[in-house]
Amino acid sequence: MDMQCRLVTPTPIQYLGTGPGGQRIYIKRDDLLGFSFGGNKCRIAEVLLQDMKEKGCDFFVSYGSRKSNLNRVVGTLCKAENIPCLVITALEDGEKEDTFNSRILERMEIQSVFCDKSHVRETVEQTLADLREKRYHPYYIYGDSTGKGNESAVRKAYAAAYEEIRQWEKQNRIYFRQIFHASGTGMTQGGLVAGQKAASGQEQIIGISVARNAARGAAEVARFAGVPADQVCFLDEYLCGGYGKYEEEIERTIEHVMEQYGIPLDPTYTGKAFTGMMKWLETHGNEGDPVLFIHTGGTPLYFDFIEKNMI
Ligand SMILES: *Cc1c(COP(=O)(O)O)cnc(C)c1O
C-alpha cells in the first residue's frame, strides 16, 4: 500500500479558540493519521520501515516503555507488511502494569522482551546478537545500540509534516508565530526544525519536554535536525516532575479539551504539552497571533487515563 494513502495526509488544521493572551490557537490533527490509532509515530514508523528496507534488513527491533505509541504503531505496521518484529520494553522499577498500547501488541501476538530501564543497552545488544545467530539481519529502531545512526531517515517524517503546515499557511494566508508540540526523543521536533530550515520558515518551533531536561533535549533535537543546539527551543519548565508524571492542572486540561472540542489528550504527552503551551501563552505573544499546536496522538493513552480516573 502506498504511504500517503495509508497515512491519509495531509492532516487537517482546525481553529480551536483563543489563548490566555488573545492568541488564536489552531490545532494540527496528527492524531487522526489513518493507521493504528494515528499519532506522530505513524509518520516516523513509515520512514523507519523504508530505511530498514533500504538497508537490506529483514527483522525490525523496536524499543519503548509500556506506554509507547511507537511500539504500537511499529508493531501494527510490521504485521501489515508481514515483517518479523520484536519490541524491547523498558520497565521502570520493574513495573508490570499494562496499558492499552501494550495490550494491543499482545493482542497481535507481537513478541516482547522486557528489561529494566538500567539494562537497555545490553538487552539491545543481546537481542540483536540472538537474531543474527538465527540468520536474520535485524534493524534496530534507534540505529546502533547507543541509539545513533538513523537520524537522516527519521528527520524526513516531520520535515514532510512541516511542509504540509507551510502549504496550509500559504493557502489560508495565516502564518503561525509559534508551533508547539510534545517533545520527547527529538525525532518529531528534529524533523520540524530540519523542514523549517530547508524552507527558510520563520515560526518559533517550541518543543514542550515530556521527559528530558532542556540541555539534553535540545542536544537530541539538534542531532535529529542536523543543526546546532542553540537553534533549538526545547522547554523543560512544564515537565511536572518527569516522564508520565502529572498534576491536577493537566487532568483539568484533558477534561476541558474533551468537553469543549471533543478532542482526546493524554497526561504523558499531549495533555502535558497543551497545558505547557497555555502557560507559555499567558506571558508571551500578542493578541490575535496565530499559533499552532500539533496534536501528536496517543489516543489509547486517553483510555488509560479515564480508566485510572474512574470514580
Ligand atoms: C512519542 C510521542 C511524542 C514525542 O515525540 P518525539 O518524536 O519522541 O519527540 C509526543 N506525543 C506523542 C503522543 C507521542 O507518542
mmCIF file of C-alpha atoms and ligand atoms in Angstrom:
data_model
loop_
_atom_site.group_PDB
_atom_site.id
_atom_site.type_symbol
_atom_site.label_atom_id
_atom_site.label_comp_id
_atom_site.label_asym_id
_atom_site.label_seq_id
_atom_site.Cartn_x
_atom_site.Cartn_y
_atom_site.Cartn_z
ATOM 1 C CA MET A 1 0.000 0.000 0.000
ATOM 2 C CA ASP A 2 1.261 3.458 -0.884
ATOM 3 C CA MET A 3 2.462 5.536 2.068
ATOM 4 C CA GLN A 4 0.351 8.672 1.501
ATOM 5 C CA CYS A 5 -2.718 6.530 1.084
ATOM 6 C CA ARG A 6 -2.178 4.567 4.290
ATOM 7 C CA LEU A 7 -1.450 7.592 6.461
ATOM 8 C CA VAL A 8 -4.143 9.848 4.948
ATOM 9 C CA THR A 9 -2.100 13.027 4.734
ATOM 10 C CA PRO A 10 -2.112 15.984 4.902
ATOM 11 C CA THR A 11 -3.818 16.031 8.282
ATOM 12 C CA PRO A 12 -6.360 18.796 8.912
ATOM 13 C CA ILE A 13 -5.557 22.041 10.701
ATOM 14 C CA GLN A 14 -8.569 23.450 12.528
ATOM 15 C CA TYR A 15 -9.258 26.557 14.576
ATOM 16 C CA LEU A 16 -9.682 25.797 18.258
ATOM 17 C CA GLY A 17 -10.198 29.025 20.198
ATOM 18 C CA THR A 18 -8.409 31.901 21.884
ATOM 19 C CA GLY A 19 -5.423 31.575 24.189
ATOM 20 C CA PRO A 20 -4.923 33.361 27.534
ATOM 21 C CA GLY A 21 -3.404 36.431 25.813
ATOM 22 C CA GLY A 22 -5.949 36.539 22.990
ATOM 23 C CA GLN A 23 -3.801 34.420 20.648
ATOM 24 C CA ARG A 24 -5.670 32.430 18.023
ATOM 25 C CA ILE A 25 -4.962 28.745 18.616
ATOM 26 C CA TYR A 26 -5.072 26.237 15.753
ATOM 27 C CA ILE A 27 -4.523 22.509 16.027
ATOM 28 C CA LYS A 28 -2.999 20.108 13.509
ATOM 29 C CA ARG A 29 -4.666 16.743 13.915
ATOM 30 C CA ASP A 30 -1.860 14.228 13.548
ATOM 31 C CA ASP A 31 -3.868 12.143 15.993
ATOM 32 C CA LEU A 32 -6.142 11.476 13.011
ATOM 33 C CA LEU A 33 -3.475 9.873 10.825
ATOM 34 C CA GLY A 34 -5.175 6.880 9.288
ATOM 35 C CA PHE A 35 -3.314 3.916 10.734
ATOM 36 C CA SER A 36 -3.403 2.115 14.101
ATOM 37 C CA PHE A 37 -4.982 4.984 16.081
ATOM 38 C CA GLY A 38 -2.799 7.624 14.442
ATOM 39 C CA GLY A 39 -0.236 9.925 16.007
ATOM 40 C CA ASN A 40 3.258 11.167 15.147
ATOM 41 C CA LYS A 41 4.595 7.605 15.295
ATOM 42 C CA CYS A 42 2.736 6.778 12.074
ATOM 43 C CA ARG A 43 4.866 9.203 10.092
ATOM 44 C CA ILE A 44 8.001 8.096 11.934
ATOM 45 C CA ALA A 45 7.312 4.353 11.592
ATOM 46 C CA GLU A 46 6.746 4.726 7.843
ATOM 47 C CA VAL A 47 10.156 6.303 7.238
ATOM 48 C CA LEU A 48 11.862 3.816 9.566
ATOM 49 C CA LEU A 49 10.412 0.831 7.717
ATOM 50 C CA GLN A 50 11.533 2.392 4.473
ATOM 51 C CA ASP A 51 15.025 2.860 5.940
ATOM 52 C CA MET A 52 15.061 -0.751 7.101
ATOM 53 C CA LYS A 53 14.272 -1.991 3.591
ATOM 54 C CA GLU A 54 16.875 0.286 2.028
ATOM 55 C CA LYS A 55 19.478 -1.081 4.434
ATOM 56 C CA GLY A 56 18.602 -4.634 3.410
ATOM 57 C CA CYS A 57 17.384 -5.714 6.867
ATOM 58 C CA ASP A 58 14.632 -8.261 7.479
ATOM 59 C CA PHE A 59 13.734 -8.073 11.187
ATOM 60 C CA PHE A 60 12.514 -4.942 12.995
ATOM 61 C CA VAL A 61 13.519 -4.372 16.635
ATOM 62 C CA SER A 62 11.601 -1.598 18.398
ATOM 63 C CA TYR A 63 12.073 -0.122 21.839
ATOM 64 C CA GLY A 64 9.915 1.812 24.308
ATOM 65 C CA SER A 65 8.008 1.847 27.590
ATOM 66 C CA ARG A 66 4.694 0.063 28.147
ATOM 67 C CA LYS A 67 3.010 3.349 27.270
ATOM 68 C CA SER A 68 4.882 3.520 23.961
ATOM 69 C CA ASN A 69 2.833 4.661 20.995
ATOM 70 C CA LEU A 70 5.863 3.928 18.816
ATOM 71 C CA ASN A 71 5.834 0.225 19.694
ATOM 72 C CA ARG A 72 2.119 0.043 18.939
ATOM 73 C CA VAL A 73 2.406 1.631 15.504
ATOM 74 C CA VAL A 74 5.626 -0.159 14.512
ATOM 75 C CA GLY A 75 4.118 -3.469 15.633
ATOM 76 C CA THR A 76 0.976 -2.914 13.587
ATOM 77 C CA LEU A 77 2.916 -1.777 10.532
ATOM 78 C CA CYS A 78 5.201 -4.820 10.666
ATOM 79 C CA LYS A 79 2.113 -7.058 10.952
ATOM 80 C CA ALA A 80 0.517 -5.353 7.960
ATOM 81 C CA GLU A 81 3.678 -5.810 5.911
ATOM 82 C CA ASN A 82 4.478 -9.274 7.182
ATOM 83 C CA ILE A 83 7.853 -8.210 8.577
ATOM 84 C CA PRO A 84 9.059 -10.111 11.637
ATOM 85 C CA CYS A 85 9.346 -7.810 14.607
ATOM 86 C CA LEU A 86 10.050 -7.689 18.305
ATOM 87 C CA VAL A 87 9.640 -4.927 20.863
ATOM 88 C CA ILE A 88 12.022 -4.325 23.740
ATOM 89 C CA THR A 89 10.037 -2.902 26.621
ATOM 90 C CA ALA A 90 11.810 -0.999 29.368
ATOM 91 C CA LEU A 91 10.157 -1.318 32.755
ATOM 92 C CA GLU A 92 10.793 1.335 35.355
ATOM 93 C CA ASP A 93 11.378 -0.229 38.772
ATOM 94 C CA GLY A 94 10.012 -3.490 37.449
ATOM 95 C CA GLU A 95 6.531 -2.035 36.750
ATOM 96 C CA LYS A 96 4.187 -4.625 35.325
ATOM 97 C CA GLU A 97 1.061 -2.587 34.769
ATOM 98 C CA ASP A 98 -0.207 -2.984 31.247
ATOM 99 C CA THR A 99 -1.672 -0.215 29.089
ATOM 100 C CA PHE A 100 -3.963 -0.168 26.087
ATOM 101 C CA ASN A 101 -0.866 0.155 23.894
ATOM 102 C CA SER A 102 0.797 -2.893 25.427
ATOM 103 C CA ARG A 103 -2.482 -4.810 25.242
ATOM 104 C CA ILE A 104 -2.855 -4.024 21.537
ATOM 105 C CA LEU A 105 0.623 -5.515 20.974
ATOM 106 C CA GLU A 106 -0.251 -8.622 22.970
ATOM 107 C CA ARG A 107 -3.449 -8.993 21.025
ATOM 108 C CA MET A 108 -1.442 -9.048 17.790
ATOM 109 C CA GLU A 109 0.939 -11.568 19.354
ATOM 110 C CA ILE A 110 3.967 -9.340 18.882
ATOM 111 C CA GLN A 111 6.946 -10.696 20.767
ATOM 112 C CA SER A 112 8.121 -8.554 23.701
ATOM 113 C CA VAL A 113 11.438 -8.653 25.516
ATOM 114 C CA PHE A 114 11.249 -6.965 28.899
ATOM 115 C CA CYS A 115 14.218 -5.333 30.572
ATOM 116 C CA ASP A 116 14.954 -2.944 33.380
ATOM 117 C CA LYS A 117 15.472 0.701 32.389
ATOM 118 C CA SER A 118 19.120 0.420 33.516
ATOM 119 C CA HIS A 119 19.903 -2.512 31.167
ATOM 120 C CA VAL A 120 18.633 -1.262 27.827
ATOM 121 C CA ARG A 121 21.950 -1.259 26.015
ATOM 122 C CA GLU A 122 22.904 -4.803 26.988
ATOM 123 C CA THR A 123 19.423 -6.042 26.157
ATOM 124 C CA VAL A 124 19.513 -4.440 22.720
ATOM 125 C CA GLU A 125 22.959 -5.921 22.005
ATOM 126 C CA GLN A 126 21.941 -9.364 23.228
ATOM 127 C CA THR A 127 18.692 -9.310 21.230
ATOM 128 C CA LEU A 128 20.478 -8.280 18.035
ATOM 129 C CA ALA A 129 23.161 -10.949 18.565
ATOM 130 C CA ASP A 130 20.494 -13.649 19.085
ATOM 131 C CA LEU A 131 18.715 -12.622 15.894
ATOM 132 C CA ARG A 132 21.956 -12.631 13.895
ATOM 133 C CA GLU A 133 22.631 -16.116 15.164
ATOM 134 C CA LYS A 134 19.284 -17.105 13.672
ATOM 135 C CA ARG A 135 20.483 -15.634 10.352
ATOM 136 C CA TYR A 136 18.339 -12.520 10.449
ATOM 137 C CA HIS A 137 19.564 -9.048 9.509
ATOM 138 C CA PRO A 138 17.948 -7.076 12.339
ATOM 139 C CA TYR A 139 17.186 -3.352 12.144
ATOM 140 C CA TYR A 140 17.258 -1.527 15.472
ATOM 141 C CA ILE A 141 14.876 1.415 15.562
ATOM 142 C CA TYR A 142 17.398 3.862 17.055
ATOM 143 C CA GLY A 143 20.352 2.864 14.871
ATOM 144 C CA ASP A 144 23.131 1.154 16.833
ATOM 145 C CA SER A 145 22.875 0.032 20.474
ATOM 146 C CA THR A 146 23.891 3.534 21.616
ATOM 147 C CA GLY A 147 20.924 4.944 19.690
ATOM 148 C CA LYS A 148 22.715 6.589 16.762
ATOM 149 C CA GLY A 149 22.617 6.118 13.000
ATOM 150 C CA ASN A 150 19.064 6.659 11.725
ATOM 151 C CA GLU A 151 18.860 10.470 12.022
ATOM 152 C CA SER A 152 18.787 11.295 8.327
ATOM 153 C CA ALA A 153 15.924 8.835 7.746
ATOM 154 C CA VAL A 154 13.886 9.924 10.766
ATOM 155 C CA ARG A 155 14.041 13.633 10.043
ATOM 156 C CA LYS A 156 12.171 13.137 6.759
ATOM 157 C CA ALA A 157 8.962 12.304 8.638
ATOM 158 C CA TYR A 158 8.364 15.657 10.294
ATOM 159 C CA ALA A 159 10.169 17.650 7.622
ATOM 160 C CA ALA A 160 7.279 16.491 5.407
ATOM 161 C CA ALA A 161 4.745 17.493 8.080
ATOM 162 C CA TYR A 162 6.366 20.921 8.257
ATOM 163 C CA GLU A 163 5.881 21.211 4.501
ATOM 164 C CA GLU A 164 2.158 20.445 4.972
ATOM 165 C CA ILE A 165 1.949 23.259 7.514
ATOM 166 C CA ARG A 166 3.667 25.607 5.101
ATOM 167 C CA GLN A 167 1.244 24.757 2.295
ATOM 168 C CA TRP A 168 -1.681 25.367 4.631
ATOM 169 C CA GLU A 169 -0.229 28.736 5.683
ATOM 170 C CA LYS A 170 0.095 29.844 2.078
ATOM 171 C CA GLN A 171 -3.380 28.682 1.115
ATOM 172 C CA ASN A 172 -5.047 30.292 4.122
ATOM 173 C CA ARG A 173 -2.743 33.311 4.370
ATOM 174 C CA ILE A 174 -2.344 32.652 8.049
ATOM 175 C CA TYR A 175 1.250 32.467 9.238
ATOM 176 C CA PHE A 176 1.833 30.912 12.637
ATOM 177 C CA ARG A 177 4.046 32.742 15.114
ATOM 178 C CA GLN A 178 4.692 29.622 17.162
ATOM 179 C CA ILE A 179 4.343 25.894 16.631
ATOM 180 C CA PHE A 180 4.036 23.907 19.874
ATOM 181 C CA HIS A 181 4.134 20.171 20.440
ATOM 182 C CA ALA A 182 5.084 17.499 22.967
ATOM 183 C CA SER A 183 8.779 16.711 22.557
ATOM 184 C CA GLY A 184 10.404 13.507 23.782
ATOM 185 C CA THR A 185 13.189 11.789 21.854
ATOM 186 C CA GLY A 186 13.563 14.724 19.446
ATOM 187 C CA MET A 187 12.510 12.807 16.324
ATOM 188 C CA THR A 188 9.435 14.986 15.770
ATOM 189 C CA GLN A 189 10.980 18.338 16.609
ATOM 190 C CA GLY A 190 14.189 17.452 14.752
ATOM 191 C CA GLY A 191 12.191 16.880 11.569
ATOM 192 C CA LEU A 192 10.193 20.086 12.000
ATOM 193 C CA VAL A 193 13.365 22.108 12.542
ATOM 194 C CA ALA A 194 15.058 20.492 9.522
ATOM 195 C CA GLY A 195 11.991 21.162 7.360
ATOM 196 C CA GLN A 196 11.822 24.749 8.508
ATOM 197 C CA LYS A 197 15.498 25.298 7.789
ATOM 198 C CA ALA A 198 15.142 23.882 4.269
ATOM 199 C CA ALA A 199 12.181 26.184 3.607
ATOM 200 C CA SER A 200 13.586 29.247 5.440
ATOM 201 C CA GLY A 201 10.470 29.349 7.622
ATOM 202 C CA GLN A 202 10.123 31.901 10.399
ATOM 203 C CA GLU A 203 7.870 30.429 13.083
ATOM 204 C CA GLN A 204 9.220 29.627 16.530
ATOM 205 C CA ILE A 205 9.124 25.853 16.942
ATOM 206 C CA ILE A 206 8.678 25.181 20.643
ATOM 207 C CA GLY A 207 9.065 21.654 21.981
ATOM 208 C CA ILE A 208 7.471 21.135 25.374
ATOM 209 C CA SER A 209 9.528 18.470 27.113
ATOM 210 C CA VAL A 210 7.700 15.388 28.352
ATOM 211 C CA ALA A 211 10.807 13.712 29.787
ATOM 212 C CA ARG A 212 14.197 15.338 29.383
ATOM 213 C CA ASN A 213 15.935 18.388 30.792
ATOM 214 C CA ALA A 214 16.482 21.304 28.423
ATOM 215 C CA ALA A 215 20.185 20.695 27.705
ATOM 216 C CA ARG A 216 19.823 17.003 26.861
ATOM 217 C CA GLY A 217 16.546 17.503 24.995
ATOM 218 C CA ALA A 218 17.884 20.315 22.807
ATOM 219 C CA ALA A 219 21.043 18.323 22.025
ATOM 220 C CA GLU A 220 18.948 15.364 20.847
ATOM 221 C CA VAL A 221 16.622 17.534 18.743
ATOM 222 C CA ALA A 222 19.701 19.168 17.207
ATOM 223 C CA ARG A 223 21.150 15.758 16.351
ATOM 224 C CA PHE A 224 17.961 14.703 14.534
ATOM 225 C CA ALA A 225 17.641 18.097 12.835
ATOM 226 C CA GLY A 226 21.295 18.410 11.831
ATOM 227 C CA VAL A 227 21.558 21.935 13.300
ATOM 228 C CA PRO A 228 23.441 23.405 16.303
ATOM 229 C CA ALA A 229 21.653 23.018 19.661
ATOM 230 C CA ASP A 230 21.379 26.792 20.156
ATOM 231 C CA GLN A 231 18.913 26.873 17.239
ATOM 232 C CA VAL A 232 16.502 24.625 19.116
ATOM 233 C CA CYS A 233 13.801 25.778 21.552
ATOM 234 C CA PHE A 234 13.113 22.926 23.961
ATOM 235 C CA LEU A 235 11.385 23.911 27.222
ATOM 236 C CA ASP A 236 11.548 21.763 30.344
ATOM 237 C CA GLU A 237 9.674 24.029 32.758
ATOM 238 C CA TYR A 238 6.359 22.231 32.227
ATOM 239 C CA LEU A 239 7.764 18.764 32.920
ATOM 240 C CA CYS A 240 5.829 18.344 36.115
ATOM 241 C CA GLY A 241 8.386 16.045 37.726
ATOM 242 C CA GLY A 242 9.246 13.774 34.805
ATOM 243 C CA TYR A 243 8.032 11.282 32.223
ATOM 244 C CA GLY A 244 4.488 10.125 32.883
ATOM 245 C CA LYS A 245 4.066 12.384 35.948
ATOM 246 C CA TYR A 246 1.217 14.884 36.070
ATOM 247 C CA GLU A 247 -0.847 17.127 38.302
ATOM 248 C CA GLU A 248 -4.458 18.122 38.622
ATOM 249 C CA GLU A 249 -3.989 21.030 36.224
ATOM 250 C CA ILE A 250 -3.134 18.598 33.422
ATOM 251 C CA GLU A 251 -6.166 16.465 34.282
ATOM 252 C CA ARG A 252 -8.347 19.565 34.098
ATOM 253 C CA THR A 253 -6.878 20.480 30.709
ATOM 254 C CA ILE A 254 -7.653 16.995 29.376
ATOM 255 C CA GLU A 255 -11.239 17.188 30.635
ATOM 256 C CA HIS A 256 -11.718 20.706 29.292
ATOM 257 C CA VAL A 257 -10.360 19.939 25.799
ATOM 258 C CA MET A 258 -12.529 16.819 25.557
ATOM 259 C CA GLU A 259 -15.658 18.618 26.746
ATOM 260 C CA GLN A 260 -15.151 21.776 24.680
ATOM 261 C CA TYR A 261 -13.737 20.375 21.467
ATOM 262 C CA GLY A 262 -14.239 16.617 21.574
ATOM 263 C CA ILE A 263 -10.502 16.057 21.244
ATOM 264 C CA PRO A 264 -8.785 13.486 23.479
ATOM 265 C CA LEU A 265 -5.435 14.356 25.076
ATOM 266 C CA ASP A 266 -3.356 12.273 27.494
ATOM 267 C CA PRO A 267 -1.350 13.110 30.627
ATOM 268 C CA THR A 268 2.043 11.827 29.388
ATOM 269 C CA TYR A 269 2.323 13.722 26.092
ATOM 270 C CA THR A 270 -0.324 15.957 24.572
ATOM 271 C CA GLY A 271 -2.142 16.986 27.777
ATOM 272 C CA LYS A 272 1.159 17.982 29.353
ATOM 273 C CA ALA A 273 2.266 19.885 26.236
ATOM 274 C CA PHE A 274 -1.084 21.635 25.770
ATOM 275 C CA THR A 275 -1.040 22.749 29.423
ATOM 276 C CA GLY A 276 2.540 23.991 28.988
ATOM 277 C CA MET A 277 1.600 25.903 25.847
ATOM 278 C CA MET A 278 -1.297 27.647 27.619
ATOM 279 C CA LYS A 279 1.044 28.709 30.450
ATOM 280 C CA TRP A 280 3.603 29.996 27.972
ATOM 281 C CA LEU A 281 0.917 31.981 26.165
ATOM 282 C CA GLU A 282 -0.093 33.665 29.433
ATOM 283 C CA THR A 283 3.171 35.609 29.427
ATOM 284 C CA HIS A 284 4.317 35.619 25.782
ATOM 285 C CA GLY A 285 2.963 36.656 22.406
ATOM 286 C CA ASN A 286 0.298 39.125 21.310
ATOM 287 C CA GLU A 287 -3.443 39.295 20.957
ATOM 288 C CA GLY A 288 -4.500 37.877 17.613
ATOM 289 C CA ASP A 289 -1.254 35.984 16.938
ATOM 290 C CA PRO A 290 -1.996 32.693 15.185
ATOM 291 C CA VAL A 291 -0.311 29.788 16.963
ATOM 292 C CA LEU A 292 -0.350 26.089 16.127
ATOM 293 C CA PHE A 293 -0.473 23.086 18.438
ATOM 294 C CA ILE A 294 0.453 19.797 16.771
ATOM 295 C CA HIS A 295 -1.660 17.014 18.256
ATOM 296 C CA THR A 296 0.872 14.185 18.188
ATOM 297 C CA GLY A 297 -1.654 11.472 19.018
ATOM 298 C CA GLY A 298 -1.542 8.855 21.743
ATOM 299 C CA THR A 299 -5.273 8.146 21.646
ATOM 300 C CA PRO A 300 -5.028 4.808 23.521
ATOM 301 C CA LEU A 301 -3.442 6.688 26.452
ATOM 302 C CA TYR A 302 -6.637 8.715 26.828
ATOM 303 C CA PHE A 303 -8.398 5.458 27.678
ATOM 304 C CA ASP A 304 -5.702 4.545 30.220
ATOM 305 C CA PHE A 305 -6.305 7.980 31.742
ATOM 306 C CA ILE A 306 -10.058 7.600 32.130
ATOM 307 C CA GLU A 307 -9.721 4.029 33.369
ATOM 308 C CA LYS A 308 -7.318 5.231 36.071
ATOM 309 C CA ASN A 309 -9.534 8.161 36.992
ATOM 310 C CA MET A 310 -12.757 6.241 37.421
ATOM 311 C CA ILE A 311 -14.655 7.253 40.495
HETATM 312 C C1 LIG B 1 6.316 9.870 21.012
HETATM 313 C C2 LIG B 1 5.329 10.923 21.252
HETATM 314 C C3 LIG B 1 5.702 12.267 21.368
HETATM 315 C C4 LIG B 1 7.143 12.710 21.327
HETATM 316 O O1 LIG B 1 7.688 12.575 20.041
HETATM 317 P P1 LIG B 1 9.267 12.534 19.864
HETATM 318 O O2 LIG B 1 9.450 12.409 18.405
HETATM 319 O O3 LIG B 1 9.766 11.331 20.609
HETATM 320 O O4 LIG B 1 9.827 13.777 20.433
HETATM 321 C C5 LIG B 1 4.717 13.211 21.518
HETATM 322 N N1 LIG B 1 3.422 12.864 21.589
HETATM 323 C C6 LIG B 1 3.021 11.580 21.499
HETATM 324 C C7 LIG B 1 1.575 11.278 21.616
HETATM 325 C C8 LIG B 1 3.957 10.559 21.317
HETATM 326 O O5 LIG B 1 3.556 9.291 21.219
#
